[in-house]
Short mmCIF file of C-alpha atoms in Angstrom, two decimals:
data_model
loop_
_atom_site.label_atom_id
_atom_site.label_comp_id
_atom_site.label_asym_id
_atom_site.label_seq_id
_atom_site.Cartn_x
_atom_site.Cartn_y
_atom_site.Cartn_z
CA MET F 30 66.76 72.76 114.13
CA ALA F 31 68.24 76.15 113.51
CA THR F 32 71.73 74.83 114.38
CA ARG F 33 71.26 71.83 112.10
CA SER F 34 70.03 74.06 109.26
CA LEU F 35 72.99 76.40 109.72
CA GLY F 36 75.42 73.47 109.72
CA ARG F 37 73.86 72.12 106.52
CA ARG F 38 74.22 75.51 104.84
CA LEU F 39 77.86 75.72 105.92
CA LEU F 40 78.51 72.30 104.48
CA VAL F 41 76.84 73.20 101.21
CA ALA F 42 78.81 76.45 101.05
CA LEU F 43 82.02 74.61 101.83
CA GLY F 44 81.23 72.04 99.14
CA VAL F 45 80.66 74.80 96.57
CA VAL F 46 83.93 76.49 97.53
CA VAL F 47 85.83 73.21 97.29
CA GLY F 48 84.25 72.52 93.94
CA LEU F 49 85.21 75.94 92.63
CA VAL F 50 88.77 75.52 93.87
CA VAL F 51 89.06 72.13 92.14
CA LEU F 52 87.60 73.60 88.96
CA LEU F 53 90.03 76.52 89.15
CA ILE F 54 92.99 74.17 89.63
CA VAL F 55 91.92 72.12 86.62
CA LEU F 56 91.58 75.29 84.53
CA VAL F 57 94.95 76.55 85.70
CA VAL F 58 96.61 73.23 84.83
CA LEU F 59 95.04 73.29 81.36
CA LEU F 60 95.80 76.93 80.68
CA VAL F 61 99.35 76.94 81.98
CA ASP F 62 100.20 74.11 79.61
CA SER F 63 101.95 76.12 76.91
CA GLY F 64 101.24 73.47 74.34
CA ALA F 65 97.52 73.73 74.94
CA VAL F 66 97.66 77.52 74.86
CA THR F 67 99.57 77.48 71.61
CA LYS F 68 97.08 75.07 70.06
CA ARG F 69 94.15 77.25 71.12
CA ALA F 70 95.88 80.34 69.70
CA VAL F 71 96.65 78.62 66.43
CA ASP F 72 93.27 76.93 66.02
CA LEU F 73 91.04 79.75 67.17
CA VAL F 74 92.76 83.13 67.21
CA LEU F 75 95.25 83.10 64.38
CA PRO F 76 92.84 82.13 61.57
CA SER F 77 90.54 85.00 62.55
CA VAL F 78 93.41 87.47 62.74
CA SER F 79 94.80 86.25 59.39
CA LYS F 80 91.38 86.67 57.79
CA ALA F 81 90.98 90.16 59.29
CA LEU F 82 94.39 91.28 57.97
CA GLY F 83 94.32 89.41 54.69
CA ARG F 84 97.81 88.04 55.50
CA ASP F 85 99.07 84.87 57.16
CA VAL F 86 99.82 85.41 60.87
CA GLY F 87 102.26 83.02 62.55
CA LEU F 88 103.06 82.22 66.17
CA LYS F 89 105.85 80.02 67.52
CA ASP F 90 104.83 79.68 71.17
CA ALA F 91 102.45 81.03 73.80
CA SER F 92 102.25 80.84 77.59
CA LEU F 93 99.85 82.02 80.25
CA ARG F 94 100.32 82.77 83.96
CA LEU F 95 97.37 83.69 86.18
CA PHE F 96 98.96 84.74 89.46
CA PRO F 97 99.67 87.22 90.89
CA ASN F 98 98.43 88.96 87.75
CA PRO F 99 97.27 87.36 84.51
CA ARG F 100 100.12 87.48 81.99
CA VAL F 101 100.12 86.32 78.39
CA ARG F 102 103.35 85.94 76.43
CA LEU F 103 103.35 85.34 72.67
CA GLU F 104 106.70 84.43 71.09
CA GLY F 105 107.63 84.54 67.43
CA LEU F 106 104.61 86.53 66.26
CA SER F 107 104.76 87.47 62.55
CA VAL F 108 102.66 88.91 59.77
CA ALA F 109 103.59 87.70 56.30
CA GLY F 110 104.52 90.08 53.51
CA ARG F 111 103.65 89.76 49.83
CA PRO F 112 105.11 86.88 47.79
CA GLY F 113 108.86 87.32 47.30
CA GLU F 114 109.11 89.98 50.01
CA PRO F 115 110.18 89.85 53.67
CA ALA F 116 107.66 89.63 56.44
CA LEU F 117 105.69 92.78 57.07
CA VAL F 118 106.04 92.42 60.86
CA GLU F 119 108.19 90.13 62.97
CA MET F 120 108.43 90.13 66.74
CA GLU F 121 110.55 88.26 69.23
CA ALA F 122 107.82 88.43 71.90
CA LEU F 123 104.66 90.20 72.98
CA ASP F 124 104.11 90.35 76.73
CA VAL F 125 100.81 91.54 78.27
CA GLU F 126 100.15 91.70 82.02
CA VAL F 127 96.64 92.58 83.26
CA GLY F 128 95.51 93.59 86.74
CA LEU F 129 93.40 90.79 88.18
CA TRP F 130 91.35 92.61 90.79
CA PRO F 131 90.02 95.47 88.50
CA LEU F 132 89.06 92.82 85.95
CA LEU F 133 87.10 90.76 88.49
CA ARG F 134 85.58 93.76 90.24
CA SER F 135 84.15 95.21 87.00
CA LEU F 136 83.14 91.81 85.53
CA GLY F 137 85.49 92.29 82.60
CA LYS F 138 84.56 95.88 81.74
CA ASP F 139 87.55 97.56 83.39
CA VAL F 140 90.79 96.29 81.89
CA GLU F 141 93.95 97.69 83.47
CA VAL F 142 97.04 96.54 81.59
CA SER F 143 99.89 96.65 84.04
CA ALA F 144 102.49 96.28 81.31
CA PHE F 145 102.36 95.88 77.53
CA THR F 146 105.78 95.06 76.08
CA LEU F 147 106.94 94.49 72.51
CA VAL F 148 110.33 92.80 72.44
CA ARG F 149 112.47 93.46 69.36
CA PRO F 150 109.66 94.03 66.84
CA SER F 151 110.73 94.52 63.23
CA VAL F 152 108.68 96.20 60.49
CA ASN F 153 109.68 95.98 56.84
CA LEU F 154 108.14 98.56 54.54
CA VAL F 155 108.64 97.52 50.92
CA LYS F 156 107.85 99.63 47.88
CA ALA F 157 107.45 97.43 44.83
CA ARG F 158 108.54 98.28 41.28
CA ASP F 159 104.97 99.28 40.44
CA GLY F 160 105.02 101.86 43.25
CA THR F 161 102.71 100.01 45.66
CA TRP F 162 103.62 99.45 49.29
CA ASN F 163 103.39 96.10 51.06
CA PHE F 164 100.99 97.44 53.68
CA GLU F 165 98.45 98.41 51.05
CA GLY F 166 95.49 96.10 50.87
CA LEU F 167 95.62 95.06 54.50
CA GLY F 168 92.22 94.11 55.84
CA PRO F 169 89.54 91.62 54.96
CA ARG F 170 89.00 91.07 51.25
CA PRO F 171 85.36 91.31 50.14
CA GLU F 172 83.94 88.20 48.53
CA PRO F 173 83.13 88.50 44.81
CA GLY F 174 79.63 89.82 44.37
CA ALA F 175 79.19 90.69 48.03
CA PRO F 176 77.66 94.16 48.70
CA ALA F 177 79.88 96.73 50.33
CA LYS F 178 79.30 97.01 54.04
CA PRO F 179 78.36 100.50 55.28
CA ALA F 180 80.82 102.23 57.57
CA PRO F 181 80.04 101.70 61.27
CA PRO F 182 78.56 104.69 63.09
CA PRO F 183 81.05 106.71 65.12
CA ALA F 184 81.35 105.80 68.77
CA PRO F 185 79.79 108.26 71.20
CA SER F 186 82.29 110.62 72.81
CA GLY F 187 80.74 110.64 76.22
CA GLY F 188 81.39 108.01 78.81
CA GLY F 189 78.31 105.80 78.81
CA GLY F 190 79.51 103.13 81.14
CA GLY F 191 81.12 101.00 78.45
CA GLU F 192 84.38 99.12 78.59
CA ARG F 193 87.50 100.96 79.69
CA VAL F 194 91.04 99.97 78.84
CA ALA F 195 93.98 101.65 80.49
CA VAL F 196 97.66 100.76 80.06
CA SER F 197 99.92 101.61 83.01
CA LEU F 198 103.14 100.91 81.09
CA PHE F 199 103.60 100.50 77.34
CA ARG F 200 107.14 99.52 76.36
CA VAL F 201 108.91 98.83 73.06
CA SER F 202 112.41 97.44 73.23
CA GLY F 203 114.91 97.20 70.37
CA ALA F 204 112.46 97.84 67.55
CA ALA F 205 113.48 98.32 63.91
CA ILE F 206 111.67 99.81 60.92
CA ARG F 207 113.29 99.23 57.54
CA LEU F 208 112.38 100.87 54.26
CA LEU F 209 113.13 99.06 51.02
CA ASP F 210 112.42 100.94 47.78
CA ARG F 211 112.43 98.40 44.98
CA SER F 212 110.88 100.87 42.57
CA GLU F 213 114.45 102.00 41.86
CA GLY F 214 115.83 98.46 41.74
CA ALA F 215 117.30 98.42 45.25
CA GLN F 216 117.43 95.09 47.09
CA ASP F 217 118.68 96.30 50.47
CA ALA F 218 117.06 98.66 52.94
CA GLY F 219 117.91 102.25 52.02
CA LEU F 220 116.66 103.58 55.34
CA ALA F 221 116.47 101.93 58.70
CA LEU F 222 115.12 103.15 62.03
CA THR F 223 116.75 100.85 64.53
CA GLN F 224 117.42 100.57 68.26
CA LEU F 225 114.02 102.11 68.87
CA ASP F 226 113.11 102.19 72.57
CA LEU F 227 109.80 103.59 73.68
CA GLU F 228 108.28 103.86 77.13
CA ALA F 229 104.89 105.38 77.77
CA ARG F 230 102.99 105.55 81.06
CA GLY F 231 99.31 106.36 81.58
CA VAL F 232 97.83 105.32 78.23
CA GLY F 233 94.07 105.58 78.62
CA PRO F 234 91.19 108.09 78.61
CA GLY F 235 91.45 110.60 81.41
CA LEU F 236 95.03 109.66 82.29
CA PRO F 237 98.14 111.88 82.14
CA LEU F 238 100.47 110.53 79.47
CA GLU F 239 104.24 110.52 79.75
CA ALA F 240 106.28 109.09 76.87
CA ARG F 241 109.99 108.90 76.00
CA LEU F 242 111.54 107.67 72.78
CA ALA F 243 115.04 107.04 71.52
CA ALA F 244 116.07 105.60 68.17
CA ALA F 245 118.85 105.41 65.58
CA ILE F 246 117.70 106.77 62.20
CA ALA F 247 120.05 106.00 59.30
CA ASP F 248 122.87 105.62 61.81
CA GLU F 249 124.50 102.97 63.99
CA LYS F 250 123.76 104.71 67.29
CA GLN F 251 120.72 106.43 68.72
CA ASN F 252 120.55 109.96 67.31
CA LEU F 253 116.84 110.67 67.81
CA HIS F 254 115.50 111.49 71.28
CA ALA F 255 111.97 112.73 72.06
CA GLN F 256 109.68 113.12 75.03
CA LEU F 257 105.97 113.92 75.23
CA SER F 258 103.55 114.72 78.03
CA VAL F 259 99.81 115.14 77.78
CA ALA F 260 97.92 116.60 80.76
CA ARG F 261 94.89 114.34 80.25
CA LEU F 262 94.11 112.04 77.36
CA PRO F 263 90.58 112.63 76.02
CA SER F 264 88.12 109.78 75.62
CA GLY F 265 87.50 110.78 72.00
CA VAL F 266 88.48 113.35 69.37
CA PRO F 267 87.80 116.82 70.87
CA GLN F 268 85.26 118.80 68.88
CA ARG F 269 86.37 122.26 70.04
CA PRO F 270 89.85 123.79 70.24
CA GLU F 271 89.44 124.51 73.97
CA ASP F 272 88.78 120.82 74.60
CA TRP F 273 92.22 119.75 73.42
CA PRO F 274 94.54 118.78 76.33
CA GLU F 275 97.75 120.59 77.09
CA VAL F 276 100.66 118.94 75.27
CA GLN F 277 104.37 119.48 75.96
CA GLY F 278 107.39 117.81 74.51
CA SER F 279 110.73 118.05 72.82
CA VAL F 280 112.59 116.40 69.92
CA GLN F 281 116.33 116.21 69.44
CA LEU F 282 117.90 114.90 66.21
CA ALA F 283 121.63 114.67 65.70
CA ALA F 284 123.42 114.87 62.33
CA LEU F 285 121.53 113.02 59.62
CA ALA F 286 122.53 112.18 56.03
CA LEU F 287 119.70 113.42 53.78
CA ASP F 288 120.58 110.97 50.99
CA ARG F 289 119.57 108.14 53.32
CA ILE F 290 116.00 109.42 53.70
CA HIS F 291 115.25 110.60 50.15
CA ALA F 292 112.69 107.82 49.73
CA LEU F 293 110.51 109.47 52.33
CA LEU F 294 110.53 112.86 50.63
CA PRO F 295 108.09 114.02 47.93
CA GLY F 296 109.06 112.94 44.40
CA ASP F 297 110.77 116.11 43.10
CA LEU F 298 112.48 116.91 46.37
CA GLY F 299 113.59 113.30 46.77
CA ALA F 300 115.14 113.31 43.28
CA ILE F 301 117.04 116.53 44.09
CA VAL F 302 118.41 115.04 47.33
#
């Protein structure tokens, strides 16, 4: 009887395992289908993001790979600008790779991002003739007559067993930031930060941060180089001076034409330049 009972349990367990494997295969087939992923992103995620930003958010394609580590790639991500202006943000691709085992072991509370990569993102900062910037007004727009929502309480600084997100590698490749000041009638970017490459390791509370940056500011070649190291990133804003971590770094800037950056300077000083 004991042998028969044990055999029955093994068969039940085997049936459960086979069922889970079949279910996993079906889910993988559905999720790996880039068309299905794109449709889900467009139908579910993008409207919520657009509403949260108050701007239309577009996406050309999306793909998902589960093994050996879950990886999501979004292509052609963009955030619209104001009418008659270029897009606020455009991006060739966003690639996120997450460690599978930490995610399963912590039941979703411990997210370790193996790599977070922005490929050729472009940001256009436009100052209109009335002096307003195109990033002003971002965020959800309150409905007419709706009471203002109170500010959320600050998050506790101590570690109370909540979710933890750590990024092993954060990379930006070939980024560009362009400044267009139409308050003076200009139609082309007067200042551009291009060829921006950034690589940061250990982005998360309690981790040592190492970051390197190179960019070309108002020039055709990279003339800005910087590096930064933080002994240990705090989990929140330190309340006492002695709680701030040790920070070291350096910045190198080659020759720079001041007339190219006058739009960033205070009014009187910008006019003098």
